[in-house]
Amino acid sequence: MDITLSQCFIAVDDHDKALAFYRDVLGFEVRNDVGFEGMRWVTVGSPSQPDVDIVLEPPVADPNASPADREAMAELLAKGLLRGVIFRTDDCDATFARIRDAGAEVLQEPVDQPYGVRDCAFRDPSGNMLRFNQPRRR
């Protein structure tokens, strides 16, 4: 039995701003853009990983969610308290420079971590933390 990752979800509060980041800054391709009941889901992914999709979804993707739940999720997203994704790169420093130069909010410059990677971190336009790591050579 083989189990692999096919999709992960990132909550965004503005899909157009998110697209400008994930497509134009990170270089991901847009694979789908779907609206349903006033909500929107945009699927993006790395061209080098055609079988892994990242779905940019509303903070609460349930049409039956209460206004209080929607407000709570929007507040958590705005504070950057929802988890993001960790991406692998073959050159952490070059990736950092490219994303920083595009104007993304830097959370951490490249650092060698004791758990075997060199990584850096940014916030996407919705406030999600995104980390980019490169395995260190041994």
mmCIF file of C-alpha atoms in Angstrom:
data_model
loop_
_atom_site.group_PDB
_atom_site.id
_atom_site.type_symbol
_atom_site.label_atom_id
_atom_site.label_comp_id
_atom_site.label_asym_id
_atom_site.label_seq_id
_atom_site.Cartn_x
_atom_site.Cartn_y
_atom_site.Cartn_z
ATOM 1 C CA MET A 1 0.000 0.000 0.000
ATOM 2 C CA ASP A 2 1.357 3.396 -1.007
ATOM 3 C CA ILE A 3 -0.073 6.575 0.524
ATOM 4 C CA THR A 4 1.012 9.947 -0.853
ATOM 5 C CA LEU A 5 0.017 13.562 -0.331
ATOM 6 C CA SER A 6 -2.323 14.864 -3.046
ATOM 7 C CA GLN A 7 -3.736 18.126 -1.602
ATOM 8 C CA CYS A 8 -3.228 20.520 1.260
ATOM 9 C CA PHE A 9 -5.260 23.603 2.133
ATOM 10 C CA ILE A 10 -4.249 27.146 2.992
ATOM 11 C CA ALA A 11 -6.840 29.641 4.248
ATOM 12 C CA VAL A 12 -6.768 32.984 2.455
ATOM 13 C CA ASP A 13 -8.917 36.074 2.884
ATOM 14 C CA ASP A 14 -8.321 37.526 -0.590
ATOM 15 C CA HIS A 15 -7.824 35.098 -3.458
ATOM 16 C CA ASP A 16 -6.567 37.728 -5.888
ATOM 17 C CA LYS A 17 -3.817 38.844 -3.493
ATOM 18 C CA ALA A 18 -3.023 35.199 -2.761
ATOM 19 C CA LEU A 19 -2.758 34.433 -6.474
ATOM 20 C CA ALA A 20 -0.378 37.328 -7.005
ATOM 21 C CA PHE A 21 1.859 35.751 -4.358
ATOM 22 C CA TYR A 22 1.569 32.027 -5.099
ATOM 23 C CA ARG A 23 1.542 32.363 -8.898
ATOM 24 C CA ASP A 24 3.651 35.445 -9.553
ATOM 25 C CA VAL A 25 6.163 35.323 -6.688
ATOM 26 C CA LEU A 26 6.494 31.581 -6.014
ATOM 27 C CA GLY A 27 5.975 30.564 -9.637
ATOM 28 C CA PHE A 28 3.139 28.106 -9.044
ATOM 29 C CA GLU A 29 0.745 27.228 -11.814
ATOM 30 C CA VAL A 30 -2.996 27.781 -11.388
ATOM 31 C CA ARG A 31 -4.778 24.464 -11.825
ATOM 32 C CA ASN A 32 -8.348 25.303 -10.930
ATOM 33 C CA ASP A 33 -10.501 28.260 -9.889
ATOM 34 C CA VAL A 34 -13.936 27.313 -8.605
ATOM 35 C CA GLY A 35 -16.730 29.334 -7.065
ATOM 36 C CA PHE A 36 -19.576 27.866 -5.031
ATOM 37 C CA GLU A 37 -22.220 29.572 -2.878
ATOM 38 C CA GLY A 38 -20.325 32.849 -2.756
ATOM 39 C CA MET A 39 -17.006 31.211 -1.894
ATOM 40 C CA ARG A 40 -13.951 30.519 -4.012
ATOM 41 C CA TRP A 41 -11.296 27.804 -4.123
ATOM 42 C CA VAL A 42 -8.157 28.262 -6.220
ATOM 43 C CA THR A 43 -5.848 25.309 -6.724
ATOM 44 C CA VAL A 44 -2.174 26.005 -7.375
ATOM 45 C CA GLY A 45 0.923 23.861 -7.439
ATOM 46 C CA SER A 46 4.547 23.612 -8.361
ATOM 47 C CA PRO A 47 5.138 22.660 -12.002
ATOM 48 C CA SER A 48 7.700 20.137 -10.717
ATOM 49 C CA GLN A 49 5.037 18.399 -8.570
ATOM 50 C CA PRO A 50 2.033 17.953 -10.853
ATOM 51 C CA ASP A 51 0.415 15.458 -8.468
ATOM 52 C CA VAL A 52 0.391 17.744 -5.387
ATOM 53 C CA ASP A 53 -2.179 20.548 -5.224
ATOM 54 C CA ILE A 54 -2.404 23.445 -2.784
ATOM 55 C CA VAL A 55 -5.961 24.654 -2.409
ATOM 56 C CA LEU A 56 -6.357 28.302 -1.438
ATOM 57 C CA GLU A 57 -9.657 28.292 0.384
ATOM 58 C CA PRO A 58 -11.764 30.712 2.426
ATOM 59 C CA PRO A 59 -10.932 30.734 6.163
ATOM 60 C CA VAL A 60 -14.206 28.899 6.796
ATOM 61 C CA ALA A 61 -15.171 26.817 3.792
ATOM 62 C CA ASP A 62 -18.466 25.653 5.247
ATOM 63 C CA PRO A 63 -21.570 27.514 4.015
ATOM 64 C CA ASN A 64 -23.300 26.536 7.266
ATOM 65 C CA ALA A 65 -20.677 28.090 9.549
ATOM 66 C CA SER A 66 -22.029 30.646 11.981
ATOM 67 C CA PRO A 67 -21.110 34.328 11.727
ATOM 68 C CA ALA A 68 -19.271 33.934 15.051
ATOM 69 C CA ASP A 69 -17.171 31.065 13.637
ATOM 70 C CA ARG A 70 -16.373 33.105 10.515
ATOM 71 C CA GLU A 71 -15.311 36.074 12.619
ATOM 72 C CA ALA A 72 -13.147 33.907 14.895
ATOM 73 C CA MET A 73 -11.366 32.311 11.924
ATOM 74 C CA ALA A 74 -10.839 35.689 10.241
ATOM 75 C CA GLU A 75 -9.258 36.994 13.463
ATOM 76 C CA LEU A 76 -6.960 33.964 13.780
ATOM 77 C CA LEU A 77 -5.917 34.303 10.137
ATOM 78 C CA ALA A 78 -5.222 38.030 10.541
ATOM 79 C CA LYS A 79 -3.005 37.266 13.553
ATOM 80 C CA GLY A 80 -1.058 34.656 11.559
ATOM 81 C CA LEU A 81 -2.085 31.890 13.950
ATOM 82 C CA LEU A 82 -3.199 29.411 11.293
ATOM 83 C CA ARG A 83 -0.457 27.093 10.121
ATOM 84 C CA GLY A 84 0.898 27.229 6.609
ATOM 85 C CA VAL A 85 3.089 24.927 4.564
ATOM 86 C CA ILE A 86 6.756 24.007 4.468
ATOM 87 C CA PHE A 87 8.256 23.974 0.977
ATOM 88 C CA ARG A 88 11.490 22.307 -0.093
ATOM 89 C CA THR A 89 13.972 24.246 -2.218
ATOM 90 C CA ASP A 90 17.371 23.368 -3.650
ATOM 91 C CA ASP A 91 18.767 26.816 -2.737
ATOM 92 C CA CYS A 92 17.332 28.400 0.406
ATOM 93 C CA ASP A 93 19.350 31.610 0.108
ATOM 94 C CA ALA A 94 18.383 32.242 -3.524
ATOM 95 C CA THR A 95 14.736 31.446 -2.741
ATOM 96 C CA PHE A 96 14.847 33.831 0.214
ATOM 97 C CA ALA A 97 16.334 36.640 -1.896
ATOM 98 C CA ARG A 98 13.784 36.191 -4.676
ATOM 99 C CA ILE A 99 10.763 36.203 -2.327
ATOM 100 C CA ARG A 100 12.121 39.051 -0.180
ATOM 101 C CA ASP A 101 12.867 41.138 -3.271
ATOM 102 C CA ALA A 102 9.255 40.628 -4.404
ATOM 103 C CA GLY A 103 8.157 42.399 -1.227
ATOM 104 C CA ALA A 104 6.967 39.490 0.936
ATOM 105 C CA GLU A 105 7.000 39.927 4.706
ATOM 106 C CA VAL A 106 10.124 38.264 6.096
ATOM 107 C CA LEU A 107 9.679 36.270 9.313
ATOM 108 C CA GLN A 108 13.109 34.646 9.362
ATOM 109 C CA GLU A 109 16.217 35.014 7.245
ATOM 110 C CA PRO A 110 18.009 31.789 6.197
ATOM 111 C CA VAL A 111 19.340 29.880 9.221
ATOM 112 C CA ASP A 112 20.982 26.477 9.632
ATOM 113 C CA GLN A 113 18.633 24.551 11.911
ATOM 114 C CA PRO A 114 19.812 21.842 14.325
ATOM 115 C CA TYR A 115 17.358 19.399 12.742
ATOM 116 C CA GLY A 116 19.294 19.287 9.463
ATOM 117 C CA VAL A 117 17.906 21.970 7.181
ATOM 118 C CA ARG A 118 18.677 25.535 6.245
ATOM 119 C CA ASP A 119 15.399 27.417 6.229
ATOM 120 C CA CYS A 120 13.714 30.780 6.055
ATOM 121 C CA ALA A 121 10.148 31.971 6.606
ATOM 122 C CA PHE A 122 7.679 34.495 5.206
ATOM 123 C CA ARG A 123 4.046 35.461 5.625
ATOM 124 C CA ASP A 124 1.774 35.200 2.630
ATOM 125 C CA PRO A 125 -0.635 38.114 1.948
ATOM 126 C CA SER A 126 -3.245 36.526 4.284
ATOM 127 C CA GLY A 127 -0.800 36.137 7.182
ATOM 128 C CA ASN A 128 0.008 32.415 6.868
ATOM 129 C CA MET A 129 3.540 31.403 7.756
ATOM 130 C CA LEU A 130 5.356 29.687 4.907
ATOM 131 C CA ARG A 131 8.737 28.071 5.463
ATOM 132 C CA PHE A 132 11.249 27.180 2.760
ATOM 133 C CA ASN A 133 13.919 24.647 3.586
ATOM 134 C CA GLN A 134 16.915 23.022 1.997
ATOM 135 C CA PRO A 135 18.420 19.835 3.447
ATOM 136 C CA ARG A 136 21.954 20.451 4.673
ATOM 137 C CA ARG A 137 24.718 18.319 3.277
ATOM 138 C CA ARG A 138 26.250 15.899 5.749
#
